[in-house]
Coordinates of C-alpha atoms in Angstrom, one line a residue:
M1 CA 0.0 0.0 0.0
G2 CA 1.2 3.5 -0.7
T3 CA 0.1 7.1 -1.0
L4 CA -0.1 9.0 -4.3
T5 CA 0.0 12.8 -4.2
V6 CA -0.8 14.9 -7.2
T7 CA -0.3 18.7 -7.2
L8 CA -1.9 20.9 -9.8
G9 CA -1.4 24.6 -9.3
D10 CA -2.5 25.5 -5.8
T11 CA -4.4 22.3 -5.4
T12 CA -3.0 19.1 -3.9
V13 CA -4.9 15.8 -3.7
S14 CA -3.7 12.7 -2.0
A15 CA -5.0 9.1 -2.2
T16 CA -4.0 5.7 -1.1
Y17 CA -3.4 2.8 -3.5
T18 CA -2.7 -0.8 -3.3
V19 CA -0.6 -2.9 -5.7
D20 CA -1.0 -6.7 -5.8
D21 CA 2.4 -8.3 -5.9
P22 CA 2.3 -11.2 -8.4
P23 CA 3.6 -14.6 -7.3
P24 CA 7.3 -15.1 -7.9
P25 CA 8.2 -17.1 -11.0
P26 CA 9.0 -20.7 -10.5
P27 CA 12.6 -21.6 -9.8
S28 CA 14.8 -22.3 -12.8
D29 CA 18.2 -23.9 -13.1
S30 CA 18.7 -22.3 -16.6
K31 CA 21.7 -20.2 -17.2
I32 CA 23.0 -18.0 -19.9
F33 CA 24.3 -20.0 -22.8
V34 CA 27.2 -18.2 -24.5
V35 CA 28.0 -19.1 -28.1
G36 CA 31.5 -18.3 -29.4
P37 CA 32.4 -16.6 -32.7
C38 CA 31.7 -18.1 -36.0
P39 CA 34.5 -19.3 -38.3
L40 CA 31.9 -19.1 -41.2
G41 CA 32.8 -21.3 -44.1
K42 CA 36.4 -20.0 -44.5
D43 CA 39.8 -21.6 -44.3
L44 CA 40.0 -21.9 -40.6
A45 CA 43.8 -22.1 -40.5
A46 CA 43.9 -18.6 -41.8
H47 CA 41.3 -17.3 -39.4
A48 CA 42.5 -18.5 -36.0
D49 CA 43.2 -15.1 -34.5
P50 CA 39.6 -14.2 -33.9
M51 CA 39.4 -17.2 -31.6
R52 CA 41.9 -15.6 -29.2
V53 CA 41.5 -12.5 -27.0
G54 CA 44.1 -10.3 -25.4
E55 CA 47.8 -10.1 -25.9
D56 CA 48.3 -13.1 -23.6
G57 CA 46.7 -15.3 -26.3
V58 CA 43.9 -16.5 -24.0
Y59 CA 41.4 -18.5 -25.9
L60 CA 38.1 -16.8 -26.4
A61 CA 36.7 -20.3 -26.0
D62 CA 37.4 -20.1 -22.3
R63 CA 34.6 -17.6 -22.1
C64 CA 32.1 -19.6 -24.2
D65 CA 29.9 -22.6 -23.7
A66 CA 30.0 -23.6 -27.4
G67 CA 31.6 -22.7 -30.7
N68 CA 29.6 -21.5 -33.6
L69 CA 29.6 -22.4 -37.3
H70 CA 27.7 -21.7 -40.5
S71 CA 27.9 -24.9 -42.6
Y72 CA 26.7 -24.7 -46.1
Q73 CA 27.6 -27.8 -48.0
R74 CA 27.3 -26.1 -51.4
G75 CA 26.4 -29.3 -53.3
E76 CA 28.7 -31.6 -51.3
P77 CA 27.3 -34.5 -49.1
P78 CA 26.9 -33.8 -45.4
C79 CA 29.8 -36.2 -44.4
G80 CA 33.1 -34.5 -44.0
D81 CA 36.2 -35.4 -46.1
V82 CA 38.3 -35.4 -42.9
G83 CA 37.1 -38.8 -42.0
E84 CA 37.9 -40.8 -38.9
E85 CA 41.6 -39.9 -39.0
L86 CA 40.8 -36.7 -37.2
D87 CA 39.8 -38.5 -34.1
A88 CA 43.2 -40.2 -33.9
L89 CA 45.0 -37.0 -34.7
A90 CA 43.1 -35.0 -32.1
D91 CA 43.8 -37.6 -29.4
N92 CA 47.5 -37.1 -29.9
Q93 CA 47.4 -33.4 -30.6
V94 CA 49.1 -31.2 -27.9
D95 CA 48.4 -27.7 -29.3
F96 CA 44.8 -27.4 -30.6
S97 CA 45.3 -24.0 -32.2
L98 CA 44.4 -24.3 -35.9
P99 CA 47.8 -23.3 -37.4
N100 CA 49.2 -26.4 -35.6
M101 CA 46.6 -28.8 -36.8
V102 CA 48.9 -30.1 -39.5
G103 CA 47.4 -32.5 -42.0
V104 CA 43.8 -31.5 -41.4
K105 CA 42.5 -30.1 -44.6
S106 CA 38.8 -30.1 -45.4
S107 CA 36.8 -28.1 -47.8
N108 CA 33.6 -29.5 -46.3
P109 CA 32.0 -27.4 -43.5
L110 CA 30.7 -30.4 -41.5
G111 CA 34.0 -32.1 -42.0
R112 CA 35.6 -29.2 -40.2
L113 CA 33.2 -29.2 -37.2
R114 CA 35.2 -31.6 -35.1
W115 CA 38.3 -29.7 -36.1
A116 CA 36.7 -26.4 -35.1
S117 CA 35.6 -27.8 -31.8
R118 CA 39.3 -28.4 -30.9
M119 CA 39.8 -24.7 -31.2
F120 CA 37.1 -24.1 -28.6
K121 CA 39.1 -26.2 -26.1
P122 CA 38.6 -24.4 -22.7
A123 CA 40.9 -24.5 -19.7
T124 CA 39.2 -27.7 -18.5
G125 CA 40.9 -29.6 -21.3
K126 CA 37.6 -30.7 -22.7
A127 CA 36.5 -29.5 -26.1
D128 CA 33.4 -27.4 -26.2
P129 CA 30.5 -28.5 -28.4
I130 CA 29.5 -26.6 -31.6
V131 CA 26.3 -24.8 -32.4
V132 CA 25.5 -24.8 -36.1
T133 CA 23.7 -21.5 -36.5
E134 CA 23.1 -22.0 -40.2
H135 CA 23.0 -25.1 -42.3
G136 CA 21.3 -25.9 -45.5
Y137 CA 21.2 -26.5 -49.2
G138 CA 19.9 -24.2 -51.8
D139 CA 17.5 -25.4 -54.5
D140 CA 18.8 -26.5 -57.9
D141 CA 20.6 -23.3 -58.9
P142 CA 24.2 -23.2 -60.2
G143 CA 24.6 -19.7 -58.8
I144 CA 24.5 -21.0 -55.2
D145 CA 25.7 -24.6 -55.9
G146 CA 22.2 -25.7 -55.1
I147 CA 21.0 -29.3 -55.5
P148 CA 17.8 -30.9 -56.8
R149 CA 15.1 -31.6 -54.3
D150 CA 15.4 -35.4 -54.6
V151 CA 19.0 -35.1 -53.6
Q152 CA 18.0 -32.9 -50.7
L153 CA 15.7 -35.7 -49.5
V154 CA 18.8 -37.9 -49.0
Y155 CA 21.3 -35.3 -47.8
Y156 CA 19.2 -33.6 -45.2
A157 CA 18.5 -36.8 -43.2
Q158 CA 22.3 -37.6 -43.4
A159 CA 23.0 -34.0 -42.2
V160 CA 20.9 -34.4 -39.1
L161 CA 22.7 -37.6 -38.1
E162 CA 26.2 -36.2 -39.1
M163 CA 25.8 -33.2 -36.9
F164 CA 24.7 -35.3 -34.0
R165 CA 27.5 -37.8 -34.6
I166 CA 30.2 -35.1 -34.3
G167 CA 28.8 -33.6 -31.2
T168 CA 26.8 -30.6 -32.4
R169 CA 24.9 -29.1 -29.4
R170 CA 22.2 -27.3 -31.4
A171 CA 21.6 -26.8 -35.1
Y172 CA 19.5 -24.3 -37.0
L173 CA 18.5 -24.9 -40.6
F174 CA 18.4 -22.1 -43.1
Q175 CA 15.7 -21.3 -43.9
L176 CA 12.2 -22.2 -42.9
D177 CA 10.2 -20.3 -45.6
D178 CA 11.1 -19.1 -49.1
N179 CA 13.4 -16.1 -49.2
S180 CA 12.8 -13.4 -51.8
D181 CA 14.0 -15.6 -54.7
G182 CA 12.8 -18.9 -53.3
R183 CA 16.1 -20.7 -53.3
Y184 CA 16.6 -21.8 -49.7
G185 CA 13.2 -22.2 -48.1
M186 CA 12.3 -25.6 -46.7
F187 CA 8.6 -24.7 -47.2
T188 CA 7.0 -23.1 -50.2
T189 CA 4.5 -20.3 -49.5
T190 CA 1.1 -20.8 -51.1
S191 CA -2.2 -19.0 -51.0
T192 CA -3.5 -21.5 -48.5
G193 CA -0.4 -21.9 -46.3
F194 CA 2.9 -23.7 -46.5
T195 CA 3.9 -26.7 -48.6
P196 CA 6.9 -28.8 -47.3
R197 CA 9.7 -29.3 -49.7
E198 CA 11.8 -32.5 -49.8
S199 CA 14.2 -30.9 -47.3
A200 CA 11.5 -30.4 -44.7
T201 CA 10.1 -33.9 -45.4
S202 CA 13.6 -35.5 -44.9
V203 CA 14.2 -33.8 -41.6
R204 CA 10.7 -34.6 -40.3
R205 CA 11.0 -38.3 -41.2
I206 CA 14.3 -38.9 -39.5
M207 CA 13.3 -36.9 -36.4
S208 CA 10.0 -38.6 -36.2
L209 CA 11.6 -42.0 -36.3
L210 CA 14.1 -41.3 -33.6
A211 CA 12.0 -39.2 -31.3
D212 CA 11.3 -40.6 -27.8
S213 CA 8.1 -39.5 -26.1
G214 CA 8.4 -41.8 -23.1
S215 CA 8.0 -40.3 -19.6
T216 CA 11.6 -41.3 -18.8
A217 CA 13.1 -40.2 -22.1
A218 CA 15.3 -37.5 -20.6
T219 CA 16.4 -39.5 -17.6
F220 CA 16.8 -43.2 -18.4
T221 CA 20.2 -44.8 -18.7
P222 CA 21.0 -46.3 -22.1
T223 CA 22.2 -49.9 -22.1
P224 CA 24.8 -51.2 -24.5
L225 CA 24.0 -53.4 -27.4
T226 CA 26.6 -56.0 -28.6
M227 CA 26.6 -56.5 -32.3
D228 CA 28.9 -56.7 -35.4
V229 CA 28.1 -54.5 -38.4
S230 CA 29.9 -55.8 -41.5
W231 CA 30.2 -53.7 -44.6
P232 CA 31.7 -54.9 -47.9
A233 CA 35.5 -54.2 -48.1
G234 CA 36.5 -50.9 -49.5
K235 CA 33.1 -49.2 -49.1
R236 CA 32.7 -46.0 -47.1
S237 CA 30.1 -46.4 -44.4
R238 CA 28.2 -44.7 -41.6
S239 CA 26.4 -46.3 -38.7
M240 CA 24.9 -44.8 -35.6
L241 CA 23.1 -46.5 -32.8
F242 CA 20.4 -44.9 -30.6
Q243 CA 18.2 -46.3 -27.8
K244 CA 14.8 -45.2 -26.6
S245 CA 13.4 -45.3 -23.1
D246 CA 11.3 -48.4 -23.9
G247 CA 14.5 -50.4 -24.4
S248 CA 14.4 -50.6 -28.2
H249 CA 17.6 -49.8 -30.1
W250 CA 17.6 -47.9 -33.5
L251 CA 20.5 -48.5 -35.9
C252 CA 21.0 -45.9 -38.7
L253 CA 23.0 -47.1 -41.7
W254 CA 24.0 -45.2 -44.9
R255 CA 26.7 -44.8 -47.5
P256 CA 28.2 -41.3 -47.2
D257 CA 29.1 -41.1 -50.9
S258 CA 28.2 -38.2 -53.2
I259 CA 25.0 -38.7 -55.2
W260 CA 25.5 -35.3 -56.9
S261 CA 28.4 -34.0 -59.0
R262 CA 28.9 -30.4 -58.1
P263 CA 31.1 -29.4 -61.1
R264 CA 29.1 -31.4 -63.7
R265 CA 25.7 -30.8 -62.0
T266 CA 24.6 -34.3 -62.7
R267 CA 23.4 -37.1 -60.4
I268 CA 25.7 -39.9 -59.4
T269 CA 24.5 -43.5 -59.1
V270 CA 25.6 -45.1 -55.8
P271 CA 24.3 -48.6 -55.6
K272 CA 23.1 -50.3 -52.5
V273 CA 25.4 -52.8 -50.8
D274 CA 24.6 -55.7 -48.5
V275 CA 25.4 -55.0 -44.8
T276 CA 25.3 -57.8 -42.3
I277 CA 24.4 -57.2 -38.6
T278 CA 25.2 -60.0 -36.2
F279 CA 24.1 -60.4 -32.6
P280 CA 25.3 -62.9 -30.0
T281 CA 21.6 -63.7 -29.1
A282 CA 18.5 -63.5 -31.2
K283 CA 16.9 -60.1 -31.8
T284 CA 13.7 -59.0 -33.4
V285 CA 14.4 -56.5 -36.2
S286 CA 12.3 -54.4 -38.5
A287 CA 13.7 -52.2 -41.2
I288 CA 12.6 -48.8 -42.4
Y289 CA 14.2 -48.5 -45.9
D290 CA 14.9 -45.0 -47.3
L291 CA 12.8 -43.4 -44.6
S292 CA 9.6 -44.5 -46.4
G293 CA 7.4 -43.6 -43.4
E294 CA 7.5 -42.0 -40.0
D295 CA 5.6 -44.8 -38.2
P296 CA 8.0 -47.5 -37.1
N297 CA 5.2 -50.0 -37.3
R298 CA 5.2 -49.5 -41.1
G299 CA 8.7 -51.0 -41.3
T300 CA 9.5 -54.3 -43.0
A301 CA 9.6 -57.1 -40.4
L302 CA 12.8 -59.1 -40.8
G303 CA 12.0 -61.7 -38.1
R304 CA 13.8 -62.9 -35.0
K305 CA 17.3 -64.3 -35.4
T306 CA 21.0 -63.6 -34.7
S307 CA 22.0 -62.4 -38.2
F308 CA 20.4 -60.0 -40.6
T309 CA 21.5 -58.8 -44.1
V310 CA 20.0 -55.6 -45.4
P311 CA 20.7 -53.5 -48.5
V312 CA 22.0 -50.0 -47.7
G313 CA 22.6 -47.1 -50.0
P314 CA 23.0 -43.3 -49.5
S315 CA 19.5 -42.9 -48.2
V316 CA 19.4 -43.6 -44.5
T317 CA 18.1 -47.1 -43.5
V318 CA 16.8 -47.4 -40.0
L319 CA 16.6 -50.8 -38.1
K320 CA 14.5 -51.1 -35.0
I321 CA 16.0 -53.8 -32.7
T322 CA 14.2 -55.3 -29.8
T323 CA 15.0 -58.2 -27.5

């Protein structure tokens, strides 16, 4: 309660008033999330200085929770051309500043993500994660190295998994709706609303399959799954294993080869290969080939046994595995 006094000329009027204090907001454990500077899509070895601050050469990463990157593939597949050698190199690397990352040369933005994360190595000795603030493919336009939409259908699902595989904390796709020339939107604006393009469909399908809506999804402890995944010799491969709170495991398989020639602007045929998955005890497996549907129940039942052989190509194949 308080008193309000108003004076107008020789007249003064006073009145009391009451203010109802609203209840305090609920407690929160959230904190400020600081994202570091963005190396953009440039040659990182030549742009390391912005990652330091002060004459003492202290890493700016010591003041950040995550690094930042814009990763436009410009017609290249989502997998990096650094490959798994980077993990071995990073394990033995003493100085993680970019000029000293000898032998790591990648023209692919996602291929540089793990490399960039070493630059954001704080005083704790643990590399900070990366936030991808822009990622995407333009529509089939030579001026922006865009790709056809059927190629986007394959590459966007791969990109979601690749960014997760290399430890991306958050990712933002550019862009949701058509820009002025309609080259980057994941949705097309129509007179009645929005129509999803293949890029939006691809992301929705892989996210729908791997989403976990269980009540303990955020707290349950995953259990390991012993298996052997055997690819034909000499074939590049990607495999990622997830588990949901209901105990089911989800194995994602794909060939990370280019299906689009950037210089020639033509499609590249990458055939499927047979991949054999072997378990020590019998498992029940169903396959969702080429992300043909979001509903796992629409997958192809492969039976219950200890060994399964499935055809895998560039489109992501998802196996649901239950005991």
